[in-house]
Structure formats: C-alpha cells, structure tokens
Tab-separated table of C-alpha atoms in Angstrom:
chain	number	residue	atom	x	y	z
F	1	MET	CA	-1.552	-17.993	-8.779
F	2	GLY	CA	1.069	-20.496	-10.862
F	3	GLU	CA	1.237	-20.325	-14.263
F	4	ILE	CA	-0.126	-23.086	-16.452
F	5	ASP	CA	1.184	-23.531	-20.202
F	6	ILE	CA	0.501	-26.889	-22.270
F	7	GLY	CA	1.049	-27.803	-25.792
F	8	PRO	CA	4.526	-28.047	-28.064
F	9	GLY	CA	4.765	-24.040	-29.346
F	10	ALA	CA	3.654	-21.886	-31.623
F	11	THR	CA	6.756	-21.734	-34.275
F	12	ASN	CA	7.565	-22.524	-38.160
F	13	ARG	CA	7.817	-25.992	-38.451
F	14	GLY	CA	8.982	-28.257	-41.182
F	15	THR	CA	5.487	-29.097	-43.001
F	16	ASN	CA	1.734	-28.343	-42.194
F	17	ARG	CA	-1.315	-30.142	-41.738
F	18	SER	CA	-4.500	-29.476	-43.673
F	19	ALA	CA	-8.271	-28.401	-42.343
F	20	LEU	CA	-11.460	-31.094	-41.739
F	21	VAL	CA	-9.603	-32.523	-38.635
F	22	THR	CA	-9.651	-32.619	-35.046
F	23	PHE	CA	-5.526	-32.609	-33.789
F	24	VAL	CA	-5.087	-33.685	-30.017
F	25	ASP	CA	-1.274	-32.875	-29.732
F	26	LEU	CA	0.452	-35.180	-26.945
F	27	ASN	CA	3.627	-32.782	-26.466
F	28	ASN	CA	3.652	-31.176	-22.995
F	29	PRO	CA	0.574	-31.660	-21.287
F	30	ALA	CA	-1.115	-29.024	-18.888
F	31	ASN	CA	1.128	-28.825	-15.803
F	32	ASP	CA	-1.694	-27.791	-13.551
F	33	THR	CA	-5.218	-27.252	-13.046
F	34	GLY	CA	-6.882	-24.008	-13.749
F	35	VAL	CA	-7.901	-21.545	-16.887
F	36	ILE	CA	-6.427	-21.190	-20.331
F	37	ASN	CA	-6.585	-17.861	-21.146
F	38	SER	CA	-3.994	-17.490	-23.800
F	39	VAL	CA	-2.784	-19.135	-26.956
F	40	GLU	CA	-1.017	-19.036	-29.571
F	41	VAL	CA	-0.906	-20.526	-33.263
F	42	TRP	CA	1.005	-20.073	-36.143
F	43	GLY	CA	-1.276	-21.464	-39.234
F	44	TYR	CA	0.890	-22.370	-42.379
F	45	ASN	CA	-1.227	-20.148	-44.785
F	46	ASN	CA	-4.916	-17.877	-43.599
F	47	ILE	CA	-7.160	-20.359	-41.158
F	48	THR	CA	-10.976	-20.027	-40.794
F	49	GLY	CA	-13.288	-21.288	-38.722
F	50	PHE	CA	-10.539	-22.027	-35.658
F	51	LYS	CA	-11.616	-24.071	-32.348
F	52	ILE	CA	-9.009	-24.696	-29.651
F	53	GLY	CA	-9.692	-26.851	-26.214
F	54	THR	CA	-8.435	-28.917	-23.470
F	55	PHE	CA	-8.864	-32.757	-24.159
F	56	SER	CA	-8.250	-35.580	-21.567
F	57	GLY	CA	-8.374	-39.546	-21.726
F	58	SER	CA	-6.432	-42.397	-22.525
F	59	GLY	CA	-5.237	-44.884	-25.034
F	60	THR	CA	-6.668	-43.795	-28.510
F	61	SER	CA	-10.222	-42.311	-26.858
F	62	TYR	CA	-10.417	-38.624	-26.004
F	63	ASN	CA	-12.901	-36.122	-25.149
F	64	ASP	CA	-12.749	-32.367	-25.246
F	65	ARG	CA	-13.134	-30.850	-21.366
F	66	ASP	CA	-13.705	-26.855	-22.927
F	67	TYR	CA	-13.022	-24.853	-25.873
F	68	ALA	CA	-12.830	-21.304	-27.289
F	69	THR	CA	-13.823	-20.533	-30.531
F	70	ILE	CA	-11.409	-18.386	-32.253
F	71	GLY	CA	-12.772	-18.211	-35.709
F	72	SER	CA	-10.444	-16.190	-38.332
F	73	VAL	CA	-5.901	-16.564	-37.702
F	74	THR	CA	-3.650	-15.170	-40.034
F	75	GLY	CA	-0.796	-17.462	-41.602
F	76	GLY	CA	2.787	-17.056	-42.100
F	77	SER	CA	3.147	-16.199	-38.115
F	78	LYS	CA	2.586	-16.917	-34.669
F	79	GLN	CA	-0.840	-15.358	-33.779
F	80	THR	CA	-1.519	-15.025	-30.308
F	81	PHE	CA	-5.330	-14.430	-28.723
F	82	THR	CA	-5.872	-13.657	-25.292
F	83	GLY	CA	-8.690	-12.929	-22.549
F	84	LEU	CA	-10.124	-16.990	-23.331
F	85	SER	CA	-11.329	-18.958	-20.640
F	86	ILE	CA	-10.506	-22.219	-21.303
F	87	ASP	CA	-10.801	-25.138	-17.894
F	88	VAL	CA	-7.344	-27.227	-17.635
F	89	VAL	CA	-6.623	-29.796	-15.767
F	90	THR	CA	-3.528	-31.416	-14.910
F	91	SER	CA	-2.224	-33.782	-17.871
F	92	ASP	CA	-5.157	-32.606	-19.854
F	93	PHE	CA	-3.404	-32.242	-23.760
F	94	LEU	CA	-4.314	-29.188	-26.446
F	95	GLY	CA	-5.874	-29.871	-29.463
F	96	CYS	CA	-7.669	-27.999	-32.336
F	97	TYR	CA	-9.639	-28.122	-35.549
F	98	PHE	CA	-10.319	-25.760	-38.247
F	99	SER	CA	-12.667	-25.639	-41.314
F	100	ASP	CA	-9.848	-24.413	-44.104
F	101	GLY	CA	-6.312	-23.792	-44.308
F	102	ALA	CA	-3.133	-25.567	-42.804
F	103	ILE	CA	-1.486	-25.403	-39.651
F	104	GLU	CA	2.983	-25.611	-39.178
F	105	ARG	CA	3.562	-29.217	-38.354
F	106	ASP	CA	6.925	-31.316	-37.916
F	107	SER	CA	6.600	-35.402	-38.930
F	108	SER	CA	9.098	-36.477	-36.453
F	109	GLY	CA	11.269	-35.831	-33.358
F	110	TYR	CA	7.677	-35.813	-30.986
F	111	LEU	CA	5.559	-37.273	-29.023
F	112	GLY	CA	2.878	-37.558	-31.623
F	113	VAL	CA	-0.521	-36.263	-32.092
F	114	TYR	CA	-3.790	-37.760	-32.668
F	115	THR	CA	-5.946	-37.496	-34.990
F	116	TYR	CA	-9.983	-37.694	-35.458
F	117	SER	CA	-11.522	-36.777	-39.043
F	118	GLY	CA	-14.338	-33.969	-38.657
F	119	ASP	CA	-14.917	-31.465	-35.658
F	120	ALA	CA	-14.842	-33.296	-32.453
F	121	PHE	CA	-15.917	-30.162	-30.137
F	122	GLY	CA	-18.368	-30.435	-27.989
F	123	SER	CA	-19.660	-33.816	-28.825
F	124	SER	CA	-18.751	-37.131	-27.233
F	125	SER	CA	-15.728	-38.983	-26.544
F	126	HIS	CA	-14.405	-40.336	-30.531
F	127	THR	CA	-11.922	-42.979	-31.059
F	128	TYR	CA	-8.369	-40.995	-32.444
F	129	THR	CA	-5.543	-42.008	-34.894
F	130	ILE	CA	-1.725	-41.754	-34.176
F	131	LEU	CA	0.502	-39.417	-36.152
F	132	ASP	CA	3.337	-40.681	-34.561
F	133	GLY	CA	6.663	-38.179	-34.413
F	134	ASP	CA	4.131	-35.538	-35.149
F	135	ALA	CA	3.670	-31.979	-33.153
F	136	ILE	CA	1.600	-28.976	-34.735
F	137	SER	CA	2.044	-25.399	-33.560
F	138	ILE	CA	-0.350	-24.615	-30.988
F	139	TYR	CA	0.581	-23.421	-27.423
F	140	GLY	CA	-1.682	-22.472	-23.955
F	141	THR	CA	-0.826	-20.520	-20.801
F	142	GLY	CA	-3.031	-19.723	-17.849
F	143	ALA	CA	-3.270	-19.517	-14.177
F	144	THR	CA	-4.073	-22.101	-11.630
F	145	SER	CA	-6.366	-21.752	-9.179
F	146	THR	CA	-8.797	-22.976	-6.292
F	147	ALA	CA	-11.071	-25.722	-6.839
F	148	THR	CA	-13.845	-24.314	-9.005
F	149	ILE	CA	-17.523	-25.305	-9.023
F	150	SER	CA	-20.827	-23.699	-10.765
F	151	PRO	CA	-23.727	-24.259	-8.039
F	152	SER	CA	-27.366	-25.041	-9.477
F	153	GLY	CA	-28.223	-21.582	-7.098
F	154	ILE	CA	-26.570	-19.812	-9.740
F	155	ALA	CA	-28.643	-18.355	-12.479
F	156	SER	CA	-28.463	-18.980	-16.018
F	157	THR	CA	-28.109	-15.271	-16.992
F	158	LEU	CA	-25.265	-14.526	-14.819
F	159	ALA	CA	-22.890	-16.902	-16.561
F	160	PHE	CA	-20.930	-14.763	-18.969
F	161	GLY	CA	-17.888	-17.370	-20.414
F	162	THR	CA	-17.288	-19.781	-17.365
F	163	ALA	CA	-18.291	-18.980	-13.809
F	164	LYS	CA	-15.557	-19.536	-11.268
F	165	LEU	CA	-16.290	-19.877	-7.905
F	166	ASN	CA	-14.171	-20.503	-4.804
F	167	GLN	CA	-15.057	-23.401	-3.444
F	168	ASN	CA	-15.033	-23.047	0.501
F	169	ILE	CA	-15.678	-26.077	2.434
F	170	LEU	CA	-16.985	-25.616	5.448
F	171	PRO	CA	-16.471	-27.570	8.981
F	172	SER	CA	-19.811	-28.717	10.598
F	173	GLY	CA	-21.917	-26.409	12.321
F	174	ILE	CA	-20.432	-23.287	10.926
F	175	ALA	CA	-23.088	-21.165	8.905
F	176	SER	CA	-21.779	-20.173	5.209
F	177	THR	CA	-22.174	-16.905	6.102
F	178	LEU	CA	-18.927	-16.614	8.460
F	179	ALA	CA	-16.616	-18.090	6.232
F	180	PHE	CA	-15.605	-15.706	3.029
F	181	GLY	CA	-12.540	-16.821	1.251
F	182	THR	CA	-10.797	-19.342	4.356
F	183	ALA	CA	-12.614	-18.069	7.497
F	184	LYS	CA	-9.754	-17.930	10.739
F	185	LEU	CA	-12.083	-17.984	13.947
F	186	ASN	CA	-10.315	-18.457	17.023
F	187	GLN	CA	-11.572	-20.069	19.796
F	188	ASN	CA	-13.203	-17.104	21.651
F	189	ILE	CA	-16.309	-16.112	19.856
F	190	LEU	CA	-18.281	-13.625	21.957
F	191	PRO	CA	-22.316	-14.206	21.501
F	192	SER	CA	-24.620	-11.400	19.923
F	193	GLY	CA	-24.659	-8.072	22.573
F	194	ILE	CA	-21.324	-9.390	24.773
F	195	ALA	CA	-18.564	-6.721	24.418
F	196	SER	CA	-15.229	-7.798	23.109
F	197	ILE	CA	-13.918	-6.418	26.233
F	198	SER	CA	-15.771	-9.220	28.093
F	199	GLY	CA	-12.429	-11.689	27.760
F	200	VAL	CA	-12.977	-15.269	27.171
F	201	GLY	CA	-16.372	-16.780	26.100
F	202	SER	CA	-19.215	-15.257	27.535
F	203	PRO	CA	-18.800	-14.747	31.055
F	204	THR	CA	-22.560	-14.685	33.521
F	205	ILE	CA	-23.160	-13.330	36.687
F	206	THR	CA	-24.478	-14.518	39.907
F	207	ALA	CA	-25.901	-11.803	42.056
F	208	ILE	CA	-26.750	-12.759	45.521
F	209	ILE	CA	-29.217	-10.331	47.523
F	210	HIS	CA	-29.089	-11.522	51.130
F	211	GLY	CA	-30.015	-9.614	54.574
F	212	VAL	CA	-27.525	-9.148	57.192
F	213	ILE	CA	-28.247	-8.516	60.788
F	214	GLN	CA	-27.285	-4.999	61.985
F	215	PRO	CA	-26.439	-4.401	65.790
F	216	SER	CA	-28.964	-1.296	67.112
F	217	GLY	CA	-27.586	1.837	65.588
F	218	ILE	CA	-25.620	0.776	62.634
F	219	ALA	CA	-27.408	1.797	59.414
F	220	PRO	CA	-28.890	-0.912	57.214
F	221	THR	CA	-26.897	-0.254	53.986
F	222	THR	CA	-23.413	-0.890	55.906
F	223	ALA	CA	-22.805	-4.425	55.422
F	224	PHE	CA	-22.121	-6.014	58.795
F	225	GLY	CA	-19.085	-7.813	59.381
F	226	THR	CA	-17.335	-6.077	56.131
F	227	PRO	CA	-15.080	-2.919	56.996
F	228	ILE	CA	-15.890	-0.171	54.349
F	229	ILE	CA	-13.845	2.251	53.761
F	230	SER	CA	-14.851	5.954	51.696
F	231	VAL	CA	-12.421	6.385	48.039
F	232	ALA	CA	-13.721	9.253	46.251
F	233	GLY	CA	-17.271	9.084	47.277
F	234	LEU	CA	-17.499	5.362	47.274
F	235	HIS	CA	-17.874	2.592	49.671
F	236	ILE	CA	-15.424	0.059	48.153
F	237	PRO	CA	-14.543	-2.920	50.089
F	238	PRO	CA	-10.941	-2.841	51.292
F	239	GLN	CA	-10.110	-6.465	50.436
F	240	SER	CA	-10.757	-6.010	46.673
F	241	ARG	CA	-9.379	-3.997	44.363
F	242	TYR	CA	-12.844	-4.368	42.096
F	243	LEU	CA	-15.614	-1.890	40.903
F	244	VAL	CA	-19.052	-3.039	39.896
F	245	GLU	CA	-20.599	-0.789	36.937
F	246	LEU	CA	-23.843	-1.017	35.228
F	247	HIS	CA	-23.878	-0.210	31.777
F	248	THR	CA	-26.350	-0.102	28.659
F	249	PRO	CA	-25.294	-3.139	26.368
F	250	ILE	CA	-22.456	-2.535	23.625
F	251	SER	CA	-24.044	-3.166	19.828
F	252	GLN	CA	-21.408	-3.027	16.992
F	253	GLY	CA	-20.981	-5.555	14.083
F	254	TRP	CA	-21.142	-6.252	10.732
F	255	ARG	CA	-24.947	-5.818	9.472
F	256	ILE	CA	-26.668	-6.989	6.147
F	257	PRO	CA	-29.020	-4.525	4.033
F	258	SER	CA	-33.033	-5.627	4.878
F	259	SER	CA	-34.398	-4.294	1.123
F	260	HIS	CA	-32.917	-2.372	-1.972
F	261	ASN	CA	-34.044	0.046	-4.844
F	262	ASP	CA	-32.701	-0.128	-8.148
F	263	PRO	CA	-33.984	3.623	-9.072
F	264	SER	CA	-32.532	3.215	-13.568
F	265	SER	CA	-34.083	-0.772	-13.484
F	266	ALA	CA	-30.782	-1.491	-14.830
F	267	TRP	CA	-29.760	-4.633	-12.015
F	268	GLU	CA	-30.713	-8.220	-11.888
F	269	GLY	CA	-30.588	-10.502	-9.400
F	270	GLU	CA	-30.412	-7.592	-6.251
F	271	THR	CA	-31.392	-9.669	-3.873
F	272	LYS	CA	-28.170	-12.221	-4.261
F	273	ALA	CA	-26.287	-8.641	-2.947
F	274	TYR	CA	-27.498	-9.024	0.557
F	275	ASP	CA	-28.513	-12.757	1.131
F	276	GLY	CA	-25.595	-13.525	3.181
F	277	SER	CA	-23.652	-16.038	0.710
F	278	LEU	CA	-20.924	-15.715	-1.310
F	279	VAL	CA	-21.960	-18.962	-3.287
F	280	SER	CA	-25.785	-18.049	-3.469
F	281	GLY	CA	-24.960	-16.080	-6.879
F	282	GLN	CA	-24.812	-12.203	-7.405
F	283	ALA	CA	-26.557	-8.969	-8.558
F	284	TYR	CA	-24.860	-7.615	-11.832
F	285	THR	CA	-25.883	-4.582	-14.231
F	286	LEU	CA	-24.410	-4.399	-18.065
F	287	THR	CA	-24.501	-0.767	-17.273
F	288	THR	CA	-22.088	1.867	-16.724
F	289	ASN	CA	-22.815	4.213	-13.726
F	290	ALA	CA	-26.399	2.028	-13.210
F	291	LYS	CA	-26.588	2.704	-9.010
F	292	LEU	CA	-27.832	-0.286	-6.729
F	293	GLU	CA	-29.131	1.385	-3.531
F	294	LEU	CA	-28.785	-1.236	-0.399
F	295	ILE	CA	-30.773	-0.481	2.751
F	296	PRO	CA	-30.570	-1.184	6.301
F	297	ASP	CA	-33.300	-2.320	8.334
F	298	SER	CA	-33.742	1.034	9.825
F	299	PRO	CA	-31.347	3.965	10.265
F	300	LEU	CA	-27.978	2.639	10.846
F	301	TYR	CA	-25.358	4.315	13.224
F	302	THR	CA	-22.126	3.255	10.232
F	303	SER	CA	-18.333	3.782	10.344
F	304	LYS	CA	-17.836	1.478	7.113
F	305	LEU	CA	-18.773	-0.526	4.675
F	306	ARG	CA	-17.810	-3.537	2.710
F	307	ILE	CA	-18.153	-5.284	-0.341
F	308	TYR	CA	-17.314	-8.524	-2.279
F	309	GLY	CA	-18.009	-8.030	-6.322
F	310	GLY	CA	-15.833	-7.611	-9.646
F	311	ALA	CA	-16.309	-7.354	-12.818
F	312	THR	CA	-16.308	-9.647	-16.302
F	313	ASN	CA	-15.194	-9.198	-19.529
F	314	ASN	CA	-16.063	-11.628	-22.159
F	315	GLY	CA	-16.430	-14.171	-18.613
F	316	THR	CA	-12.943	-13.061	-18.017
F	317	PRO	CA	-12.710	-11.277	-13.928
F	318	TYR	CA	-10.808	-8.110	-13.919
F	319	ASN	CA	-10.790	-5.405	-11.436
F	320	PRO	CA	-13.629	-2.567	-11.778
F	321	ASN	CA	-13.919	1.007	-10.793
F	322	ILE	CA	-16.809	1.781	-8.666
F	323	VAL	CA	-18.333	4.426	-6.901
F	324	LEU	CA	-19.398	3.800	-3.238
F	325	ASP	CA	-21.703	6.780	-1.359
F	326	VAL	CA	-23.786	6.842	1.655
F	327	TYR	CA	-26.947	8.689	2.688
F	328	TYR	CA	-27.223	10.893	5.613
F	329	SER	CA	-28.705	14.640	6.246
F	330	SER	CA	-30.904	14.669	3.289
F	331	ALA	CA	-27.915	13.934	0.629
F	332	TRP	CA	-25.505	11.862	-1.206
F	333	HIS	CA	-22.082	11.846	0.596
F	334	ASN	CA	-19.038	9.781	-0.896
F	335	VAL	CA	-17.163	7.593	0.637
F	336	TYR	CA	-14.618	5.739	-2.247
F	337	THR	CA	-14.423	6.176	-5.520
F	338	GLY	CA	-11.517	3.849	-7.470
F	339	GLY	CA	-10.491	0.519	-8.239
F	340	ILE	CA	-11.153	-2.788	-5.878
F	341	GLN	CA	-10.107	-6.225	-6.119
F	342	TYR	CA	-11.803	-8.903	-7.625
F	343	ASP	CA	-13.975	-11.985	-5.537
F	344	ALA	CA	-12.256	-10.067	-2.169
F	345	TRP	CA	-13.610	-8.186	0.322
F	346	VAL	CA	-12.947	-4.764	0.032
F	347	GLU	CA	-13.546	-2.355	3.076
F	348	LYS	CA	-13.924	1.111	2.649
F	349	SER	CA	-14.306	3.473	6.242
F	350	LEU	CA	-16.526	6.719	6.173
F	351	ALA	CA	-14.941	9.501	7.562
F	352	SER	CA	-16.419	9.849	10.957
F	353	PRO	CA	-19.171	7.509	11.260
F	354	GLN	CA	-22.725	8.803	10.574
F	355	THR	CA	-26.258	6.945	11.416
F	356	ILE	CA	-27.121	6.725	7.613
F	357	GLU	CA	-30.648	5.398	5.532
F	358	LYS	CA	-28.959	3.799	2.905
F	359	ALA	CA	-25.772	3.398	0.483
F	360	ARG	CA	-25.055	2.690	-2.936
F	361	VAL	CA	-22.624	0.958	-5.566
F	362	SER	CA	-22.262	1.744	-8.813
F	363	CYS	CA	-19.226	0.998	-11.575
F	364	THR	CA	-17.832	4.027	-13.793
F	365	ASP	CA	-16.446	1.518	-16.497
F	366	THR	CA	-17.241	0.971	-19.760
F	367	LEU	CA	-20.261	-1.730	-19.344
F	368	SER	CA	-22.015	-3.276	-22.383
F	369	ALA	CA	-24.380	-6.420	-23.222
F	370	SER	CA	-23.069	-6.650	-26.787
F	371	TYR	CA	-19.787	-8.642	-27.639
F	372	PRO	CA	-17.414	-8.752	-25.548
F	373	ILE	CA	-20.083	-9.228	-22.799
F	374	LYS	CA	-18.660	-6.879	-19.793
F	375	ASN	CA	-20.370	-6.908	-16.475
F	376	PHE	CA	-20.287	-5.211	-12.926
F	377	TYR	CA	-21.145	-7.366	-10.067
F	378	VAL	CA	-22.183	-7.599	-6.383
F	379	THR	CA	-21.601	-10.599	-4.508
F	380	GLU	CA	-22.234	-9.009	-0.990
F	381	PHE	CA	-22.302	-5.886	0.633
F	382	TRP	CA	-22.816	-5.037	4.457
F	383	PHE	CA	-22.821	-1.810	6.698
F	384	TYR	CA	-20.513	-2.143	10.012
F	385	ALA	CA	-22.551	-0.753	13.275
F	386	ALA	CA	-20.173	1.365	14.874
F	387	PRO	CA	-20.074	0.760	18.716
F	388	SER	CA	-23.235	2.225	20.416
F	389	GLY	CA	-24.236	2.282	23.716
F	390	GLY	CA	-22.140	1.160	27.151
F	391	GLU	CA	-22.995	4.236	28.951
F	392	LEU	CA	-22.820	4.389	32.858
F	393	LEU	CA	-26.458	3.463	34.860
F	394	SER	CA	-24.754	3.417	37.950
F	395	ILE	CA	-21.970	1.892	40.088
F	396	LEU	CA	-22.936	-0.656	42.950
F	397	GLU	CA	-20.763	0.963	45.258
F	398	ASN	CA	-21.878	-1.361	47.776
F	399	ALA	CA	-21.122	-4.586	46.229
F	400	HIS	CA	-18.578	-6.943	48.222
F	401	SER	CA	-18.156	-10.747	47.748
F	402	ILE	CA	-16.755	-10.368	44.667
F	403	ALA	CA	-15.567	-13.401	42.780
F	404	ILE	CA	-14.501	-14.182	39.528
F	405	GLU	CA	-14.087	-18.019	38.567
F	406	GLN	CA	-12.565	-19.993	35.467
F	407	SER	CA	-12.897	-23.929	35.407
F	408	LEU	CA	-11.690	-25.612	32.272
F	409	ASN	CA	-13.254	-25.146	28.812
F	410	LYS	CA	-16.014	-23.031	30.576
F	411	SER	CA	-16.823	-19.747	30.712
F	412	PRO	CA	-16.095	-17.520	33.270
F	413	VAL	CA	-18.683	-16.430	36.319
F	414	ILE	CA	-18.677	-13.560	38.322
F	415	SER	CA	-20.317	-13.889	41.485
F	416	LEU	CA	-21.242	-10.680	43.724
F	417	SER	CA	-23.153	-9.878	46.995
F	418	LEU	CA	-25.581	-6.580	47.675
F	419	PRO	CA	-26.884	-5.354	51.005
F	420	ALA	CA	-30.813	-6.592	51.203
F	421	GLY	CA	-31.595	-2.568	50.803
F	422	ASP	CA	-29.766	-1.600	48.309
F	423	ASP	CA	-31.841	0.384	45.801
F	424	LYS	CA	-29.556	0.213	43.123
F	425	SER	CA	-30.434	-3.744	43.152
F	426	VAL	CA	-33.298	-2.540	40.732
F	427	LEU	CA	-31.218	-1.905	37.884
F	428	LEU	CA	-29.443	-5.497	38.203
F	429	THR	CA	-31.256	-6.971	35.260
F	430	ARG	CA	-30.698	-8.726	32.087
F	431	ALA	CA	-31.196	-5.764	30.198
F	432	ASN	CA	-28.109	-4.298	31.572
F	433	GLU	CA	-24.409	-5.049	31.751
F	434	VAL	CA	-22.068	-5.557	34.277
F	435	TRP	CA	-18.504	-4.296	33.906
F	436	ILE	CA	-16.110	-5.338	36.659
F	437	ARG	CA	-13.377	-2.694	36.672
F	438	ASP	CA	-9.800	-3.015	38.791
F	439	ILE	CA	-9.824	-0.096	40.302
F	440	VAL	CA	-5.678	0.478	40.541
F	441	THR	CA	-5.860	0.067	36.781
F	442	GLY	CA	-8.918	1.250	35.655
F	443	ASP	CA	-9.063	-1.536	33.150
F	444	VAL	CA	-12.261	-3.517	32.948
F	445	ILE	CA	-11.429	-7.012	33.246
F	446	ALA	CA	-14.765	-8.842	32.381
F	447	SER	CA	-17.815	-8.507	31.956
F	448	GLY	CA	-21.657	-9.915	31.162
F	449	ILE	CA	-25.202	-10.355	31.441
F	450	LEU	CA	-27.236	-11.676	34.841
F	451	ASP	CA	-27.570	-15.230	34.924
F	452	GLU	CA	-29.212	-15.515	38.508
F	453	ARG	CA	-30.573	-13.720	41.530
F	454	VAL	CA	-30.977	-15.142	44.825
F	455	ASP	CA	-31.965	-13.425	47.702
F	456	THR	CA	-30.961	-15.661	51.056
F	457	ARG	CA	-33.197	-13.124	53.570
C-alpha cells in the first residue's frame, strides 16, 4: 500500500481564522484513494468542537465525503490525532469546522480556502465563498487500499467505524467460495474424488471385457495370442511397461464446518464464520478470551486449519493475538498461540494429523464494547482433511492392451482389456480408482474412475 497525504500542512502561520465556519482547503488535494488515519492541526488558541474530513465537488459547490469528530484541540502547537478512518478519493480536499477558538492561517501565497457559514459536515452539498490565496493549518495522511464496498448483507452491528472489504470481482461461472483475495487457478482442475496424481484433467477408463478362444489344453486365464511372462509372480504383457492397480479413492482437501458452539454466549453472527464467503460478513466478539467452537459434520482426519479474520480498534484494523485449539482423544490440544495478519488467510498445521471432533478460536487482546470499541472477528474458518484412502485392493495382472489417449482440450482416456474369466473384474467399479503404474520407474502416471465396461463375448 502507498501513502496518501492531503492538506497544506499544520504549521505556525501569520494570522488566524475564527470559529463557526466550515473551511475547505484547496491546497494539496489527495494524491490517491484510500483511508486517512492520521491528521495534524495547529490551533491559534484552544479549539473545541473540532471536525475534520474530506470534500469533493467543483466550482463553488462542495459536499463532505467522510469525517471524524476530534473535539478539543490544544492551541499554540501542532497536535496529531491517530487511529482515524476517513474515506478519501483522489483529488479530494481536506476541510474542517470548529465551534470555538481559532486556527492558524496564511492570507496570501496559496491556492485559497472555501468557506461556508455553519457546520456543513453530514449534510448535503453547499455553496462556498473563496478566500483567495489562503491556507489553514490542517494536514492528513493515510494508506491507499483496494476498492472498498459495504455489502447489504453486512449487519449494522458489525460496523465499528467504517468496514473496509476487498472487492474481489469473480469471472462468470466461478463460485465465490473459490476466490479468496486474488484467486490463481491453473487450467488443470481435478474433480472431487480424483487424486492429484491423476495428472491433467480427469481421466476416465474404458474397460473392455472380452472372450478369447483358447486351444485345447491352454488355461482360460491365459490370453491366446498375447505372450505372457512372469515378473515377481505377476503376469505382465511384455509389450507393455504398465501395471493396472485398483485402489480405494483418495479423499483430501479443505472442509467447511457444519455447526458451532458459543459456550460463553459472547459471539455474534457465528454462522458467518463458516458460510464459505469472505464478503457475507463476520462472526465477532467484544470479549477477551471468548471461545468460538467450530464443528465438522463428523470426526475429521485433519492435518491443518486455516482462518481469515482480524480485529479492529474503533474501526481501524489491526493484527490480533489468537489461540487455536483442536479437540481429540477427549481433550483440547493447542495448535497455535500468537499473532496473525488481519484480512488474510493464515494456515496453522497440527503437529501430526489427528481425527478431531472440533476446533476453537479466541483472542487474547483486551477487547471492549465501550469507546474505543475493540473487537475480534472471524470471516472464515476451515479444516483440511488430510489425505486418506488409496489402499491397494488388487492388481489386475491379466490386464493387457493398455492405452492412454490424450486429445486436445479433452481429458485423457485410459483403456484396457481383461480376459472374460478374470475373477478380479468384479472390483472394477466406479466405487474404486484405477491407477496405471510404470513398472520401470514405479511412478503412477494416470488414474481415474470407470466410465464404461464392454463385454465383447
């Protein structure tokens, strides 16, 4: 993020301007879009009822975009106020109003200051009068950000200050649950249930079960016309270097919780923590160490957790300190204790995969429901199902005529043949995966599930 600055600067100037006037300073308009989080003011004497904010408009007509109420400002020196959240757009001007006191001012050598009699903050556009050549002692700095939105689905109770959400525009047809921040997807996307070792796309298998006419005295398990040799007790066609294996499907990947528990009743919007969306809202709490438990639909063999959350101090986001625990073997076990980056995916691994019943998260920072309001929030919380399955069921040692065909922009098709009497063919179903292994290198070069069986007897 870059730095924004706006306003002529808070300095000791040659004269002053008194209260009950809204000033819009034309000097040094905003250089970028984002949020002003710090302002400087130099009062000629003590000021009360001070407000400062950003303005947009043209000619003599201006309207305030956003502002903060500071209140009292000590006069006679530069005063700095931080922890603010004032929206600003490129070319906006900085302005202020105060009910008593005076502010430092120069009356020549500058671009000028527009004035309006009365408090113009929080109202509609007004017509201003120019003080040509003037400047007053105000200045703001902040940080640029991506475009911000406040979706209608965000409950008003979630807005502490002004909620800032990254605007992630998704291509047509891509589910919102797939894009967190800027989603980078390569073109080889594997369907659920297809192991990552399957290679490009999602291979299907055409298994051809056919009859072979055997001469008298030749065992029916021997494919006539296809020479068979014995390799480690297996029948491997010599013209092929491939071995066909049947395995249970491999299951792995991120899983969203199905329910929650709020044992201290200290959280709001709990279901927002696992609705699969980064823009629908957040679960939040104003209570230190309040634990939110997230529960999968059944005990889950888990290797790591991921959380997307953060904290705010009167609307300004900051990196919270959290505790992550998981529950297994009838006890809670700590996974991580420490700080996390706000509004970014953070992953924490278990020491070893465990079959967990639930997980929980809490914040150890001092939170508060009174000014300044401080809260901890969770936008999404997921479990990673560690790889399981893939057990070897059988080896189709009589498979032959094994071929892998790849057409442009299509998934690979694997085909193979078995003798009609092969008793292992009953395991060749859509419930199991077929792996093609290179017997020279030992690598699995393709895998997939049954697409078609043809009996050619």
